Amino acid sequence: MTPRGACPSLAAPMPTGDGLLARIPAGPMPPARWITLAEAAARHGNGLIEITARGNLQIRGLHPTTVIPFTEAIGTGWPTDPLVTHSPLAGLDPTEQADPRPLAAAIRAATPALPPKFAIAVDGGGALHLDALAADLRLTATATGWTLQHGDTLLPPLPEAEALAALLAALADPTRRSRLPLAPRPPAEPLGLHPLRHGLALGIAGAFEAPRLAAYAEAAATAGATALTGAPGRALLAIGPLTPGPLLETAHRLGLITQPDDPRRRIAACAGRPACASAAIATRPLAEALAPHVPPGLALHLSGCPKGCAHPGRAALTLVGLDGRIGLVPGGTARDRPTRMLDAEALPDLIALMQDAAP
Ligand code: SF4
């Protein structure tokens, strides 16, 4: 099981309300491997697969007796390092300042044991930069070298070897953490088409239940994708010499999200009933019903119970399942005391409340 404060991995899954959760770090794998993973998640878990805000994969609903069969079923080669992150289009994006993969590999080789949850971003720049990702140490490629952000200090650009040495020196003081960049760029948008040096990447998002993920991965292979990878922003990128039209049609048919302004992106919903034994309400159907009515700018969190798995932090409006009813928490978390309780069927009331909560 996962030690306190550590990230849940395949080797150390974390107990949650719907069984054990295992996390697989973001990284490209061929579509056929994703089909195998989806089938294994359905057979050995509850079939719910999520892509996190950092682009990592989460397999839900595993059981102590199914973790090893699941791990054997998906095979080797999946990424294992959740702590050193680079762009999902590293080495492929013609607009990146530098390929971050060699530096990331050098950091991994030089830092066998980082503190739990200590994150290092190695950001080559480009369309999908990492400014939205919290990181304790941040290397960012510029036209003249790599900058290192350590706490509230930003070192001037350094050649790659010196940047590595500076980062290793900064690791000697792991308590001095930063989280977000001191000079953020305009937000990166993973959804849509991204031209690559050779080929294209297509970003989509959505609820990746096992059959839907397997069907999309199969369509991606048919459309020419050589790899799929999770990407920051809860997105899935298909990469390769793509013919994007048929793949977009498949994504629409499967109910996946292809447009950045799709209102479903404003909702964070956990597994809910019936997938999770702790859930008091069915969050996913409620999310589908409420999505067309979520006003722009309103972040809505639907939680089947007060554990708040889908969004542990505050949201503009949280709806939390309690004893078969829905509690309303404006500006708080699923653990906070609701200001009001509604019947689970009270859809018109919920829609009216969201309109009132619009920023
Ligand atoms: S928040 Fe949702 S997924 Fe997490 S334990 Fe509660 S009902 Fe289950």
Tab-separated table of N, CA and C and ligand atoms in Angstrom, residues 16-18 60 270-272 276-280 303-310, ligand 1:
chain	number	residue	atom	x	y	z
A	16	THR	N	-8.980	3.765	-1.806
A	16	THR	CA	-9.944	4.856	-1.967
A	16	THR	C	-11.336	4.265	-1.738
A	17	GLY	N	-12.347	5.102	-1.898
A	17	GLY	CA	-13.704	4.627	-1.675
A	17	GLY	C	-14.152	3.573	-2.659
A	18	ASP	N	-13.541	3.524	-3.845
A	18	ASP	CA	-13.933	2.504	-4.832
A	18	ASP	C	-12.809	1.498	-5.070
A	60	ARG	N	-8.763	2.699	-11.438
A	60	ARG	CA	-9.557	2.663	-10.212
A	60	ARG	C	-10.179	1.289	-10.007
A	270	CYS	N	-16.357	12.640	-9.640
A	270	CYS	CA	-15.705	11.384	-9.249
A	270	CYS	C	-16.476	10.199	-9.836
A	271	ALA	N	-16.053	8.992	-9.488
A	271	ALA	CA	-16.685	7.785	-10.041
A	271	ALA	C	-18.158	7.707	-9.662
A	272	GLY	N	-18.476	8.033	-8.430
A	272	GLY	CA	-19.866	8.030	-7.981
A	272	GLY	C	-20.514	6.645	-7.997
A	276	CYS	N	-18.603	3.243	-7.152
A	276	CYS	CA	-17.946	3.391	-5.852
A	276	CYS	C	-18.908	3.067	-4.716
A	277	ALA	N	-18.481	2.174	-3.842
A	277	ALA	CA	-19.336	1.747	-2.731
A	277	ALA	C	-19.595	2.878	-1.738
A	278	SER	N	-18.741	3.889	-1.710
A	278	SER	CA	-18.925	4.987	-0.759
A	278	SER	C	-19.897	6.050	-1.264
A	279	ALA	N	-20.283	5.977	-2.537
A	279	ALA	CA	-21.040	7.080	-3.153
A	279	ALA	C	-22.499	7.075	-2.715
A	280	ALA	N	-23.012	8.284	-2.462
A	280	ALA	CA	-24.424	8.440	-2.127
A	280	ALA	C	-25.241	8.879	-3.337
A	303	SER	N	-19.227	15.381	-6.197
A	303	SER	CA	-18.548	14.361	-5.388
A	303	SER	C	-19.585	13.409	-4.798
A	304	GLY	N	-19.353	12.119	-4.986
A	304	GLY	CA	-20.310	11.138	-4.495
A	304	GLY	C	-20.364	11.061	-2.984
A	305	CYS	N	-19.302	11.513	-2.313
A	305	CYS	CA	-19.258	11.513	-0.853
A	305	CYS	C	-18.246	12.573	-0.422
A	306	PRO	N	-18.106	12.827	0.880
A	306	PRO	CA	-17.217	13.925	1.303
A	306	PRO	C	-15.723	13.696	1.064
A	307	LYS	N	-15.329	12.519	0.552
A	307	LYS	CA	-13.887	12.310	0.352
A	307	LYS	C	-13.330	13.187	-0.775
A	308	GLY	N	-14.155	13.576	-1.723
A	308	GLY	CA	-13.712	14.542	-2.741
A	308	GLY	C	-12.585	14.050	-3.628
A	309	CYS	N	-12.635	12.793	-4.067
A	309	CYS	CA	-11.527	12.227	-4.852
A	309	CYS	C	-11.219	13.019	-6.126
A	310	ALA	N	-12.236	13.538	-6.802
A	310	ALA	CA	-12.004	14.161	-8.118
A	310	ALA	C	-11.374	15.531	-8.002
B	1	SF4	S1	-15.403	10.962	-3.645
B	1	SF4	FE1	-16.453	9.692	-5.136
B	1	SF4	S2	-14.959	8.159	-5.834
B	1	SF4	FE2	-14.171	9.107	-3.950
B	1	SF4	S3	-14.838	7.717	-2.332
B	1	SF4	FE3	-16.398	9.320	-2.490
B	1	SF4	S4	-17.914	8.550	-3.925
B	1	SF4	FE4	-16.094	7.273	-4.135
